[in-house]
Amino acid sequence: MTFPGGTSVSRLSVYSGVCAADGLAGGTPHLHTASTEAYVVIGGSGALQTLDARGLRETELRPGSTVWFTPGTIHRAVNHGGLRVVVVMQNAGLPEAGDAVMTFPPDVVADPGRYREAAALPAAASTEEIERAVARRRDLAVDGFLRLAAAARDGDPEPLRRLYAAAVALVRPNVARWRELWERDVAAQTRHTAAVLEALQAGDGAHLLDAALMESPPQDRWGMCGNLVTHDVTHPTALSG
């Protein structure tokens, strides 16, 4: 059984490096094309900068803050000091399979090859080399984000619309694979719940005999917004007594 609701969960320590473009510390602005994301703040302080068709917004983040944002919401986590977040993602498997588009400048986002090159982090590199690559990727995305924000403040929706069109073009080749993942891990849970409700209505509790305790060990990763501790929630381990 995968994680409840077909979601995924991770712990995020937001990057503390400062972006040269505006002097703010934090992560890489990006959007998701198919999945809603939630932040539950567990430590430190910061802000969430978001941009969508309704405009630009900044939301304070402090311990206890719980916010979530739907597909198409460009989001940037800003770290004012020690910002730590539990992240819950809809559609476990899809975000890991590419359901995120960073806000690189228009000429980069419109070119799949240049986009992949800008988004990639070096393999088998030292920590210092990866940190530099993370900072370069973040700064390039902030550059694009600041352009989008300026257009939004001027009442010009076209740059955001062009970004959305480019994002769709970037992810479209992945959708068939995403559908397979969604059917296996997310839709299957919905069908399982429907079957359980039918059984309960009929007075049948046989499924309770299959009760189990599941575990997924932590894994460290370099994320877009910060250092991540993730869990492979689609391949958990059943713990026995």
mmCIF file of C-alpha atoms in Angstrom, residues 28-35 37 51 71-76 89 94-106 108-112 115-116 118-119 137 140-142 144-145 148 160 162-174 178 224-225:
data_model
loop_
_atom_site.group_PDB
_atom_site.id
_atom_site.type_symbol
_atom_site.label_atom_id
_atom_site.label_comp_id
_atom_site.label_asym_id
_atom_site.label_seq_id
_atom_site.Cartn_x
_atom_site.Cartn_y
_atom_site.Cartn_z
ATOM 1 C CA THR A 28 14.293 27.988 -7.244
ATOM 2 C CA PRO A 29 10.986 29.407 -8.540
ATOM 3 C CA HIS A 30 8.987 26.812 -10.442
ATOM 4 C CA LEU A 31 5.486 25.524 -11.151
ATOM 5 C CA HIS A 32 3.864 22.120 -11.343
ATOM 6 C CA THR A 33 1.729 21.246 -14.339
ATOM 7 C CA ALA A 34 -0.434 18.477 -12.843
ATOM 8 C CA SER A 35 0.029 18.316 -9.066
ATOM 9 C CA GLU A 37 1.779 20.967 -3.417
ATOM 10 C CA LEU A 51 2.507 34.202 -9.146
ATOM 11 C CA PRO A 71 -0.937 23.463 -10.728
ATOM 12 C CA GLY A 72 0.244 26.590 -12.537
ATOM 13 C CA THR A 73 1.116 28.489 -9.360
ATOM 14 C CA ILE A 74 4.698 29.684 -9.662
ATOM 15 C CA HIS A 75 6.184 29.471 -6.183
ATOM 16 C CA ARG A 76 9.436 30.589 -4.605
ATOM 17 C CA MET A 89 2.731 16.440 -2.893
ATOM 18 C CA LEU A 94 4.594 12.502 -11.036
ATOM 19 C CA PRO A 95 6.687 15.294 -9.441
ATOM 20 C CA GLU A 96 9.686 12.954 -9.425
ATOM 21 C CA ALA A 97 9.000 12.164 -13.101
ATOM 22 C CA GLY A 98 9.243 15.778 -14.236
ATOM 23 C CA ASP A 99 6.017 17.528 -13.197
ATOM 24 C CA ALA A 100 7.889 20.757 -12.451
ATOM 25 C CA VAL A 101 9.004 23.538 -14.753
ATOM 26 C CA MET A 102 11.476 26.144 -13.532
ATOM 27 C CA THR A 103 10.992 29.771 -14.506
ATOM 28 C CA PHE A 104 14.084 30.180 -16.638
ATOM 29 C CA PRO A 105 14.075 33.114 -19.089
ATOM 30 C CA PRO A 106 11.763 32.671 -22.114
ATOM 31 C CA VAL A 108 15.588 28.847 -22.331
ATOM 32 C CA VAL A 109 12.112 27.535 -21.466
ATOM 33 C CA ALA A 110 11.125 27.562 -25.139
ATOM 34 C CA ASP A 111 14.052 25.300 -26.105
ATOM 35 C CA PRO A 112 13.791 21.758 -24.637
ATOM 36 C CA TYR A 115 15.995 23.789 -20.655
ATOM 37 C CA ARG A 116 17.253 20.283 -19.825
ATOM 38 C CA ALA A 118 19.961 24.427 -17.436
ATOM 39 C CA ALA A 119 17.880 22.206 -15.130
ATOM 40 C CA ARG A 137 20.079 27.049 -11.631
ATOM 41 C CA LEU A 140 18.651 31.689 -13.695
ATOM 42 C CA ALA A 141 15.115 30.807 -12.577
ATOM 43 C CA VAL A 142 14.933 33.896 -10.346
ATOM 44 C CA GLY A 144 12.944 34.638 -15.278
ATOM 45 C CA PHE A 145 10.669 34.936 -12.249
ATOM 46 C CA LEU A 148 7.319 37.595 -14.970
ATOM 47 C CA LEU A 160 2.908 34.251 -17.971
ATOM 48 C CA ARG A 162 3.837 32.151 -22.847
ATOM 49 C CA LEU A 163 5.501 30.412 -19.910
ATOM 50 C CA TYR A 164 2.451 28.189 -19.423
ATOM 51 C CA ALA A 165 2.461 27.289 -23.138
ATOM 52 C CA ALA A 166 6.180 26.463 -23.001
ATOM 53 C CA ALA A 167 5.667 24.395 -19.829
ATOM 54 C CA VAL A 168 2.972 22.324 -21.505
ATOM 55 C CA ALA A 169 5.244 21.723 -24.498
ATOM 56 C CA LEU A 170 8.085 20.624 -22.202
ATOM 57 C CA VAL A 171 6.062 18.068 -20.234
ATOM 58 C CA ARG A 172 3.761 16.785 -22.971
ATOM 59 C CA PRO A 173 6.116 13.932 -24.015
ATOM 60 C CA ASN A 174 5.970 12.614 -20.434
ATOM 61 C CA TRP A 178 2.596 9.877 -15.982
ATOM 62 C CA MET A 224 14.701 22.842 -6.241
ATOM 63 C CA CYS A 225 13.782 24.705 -3.062
#
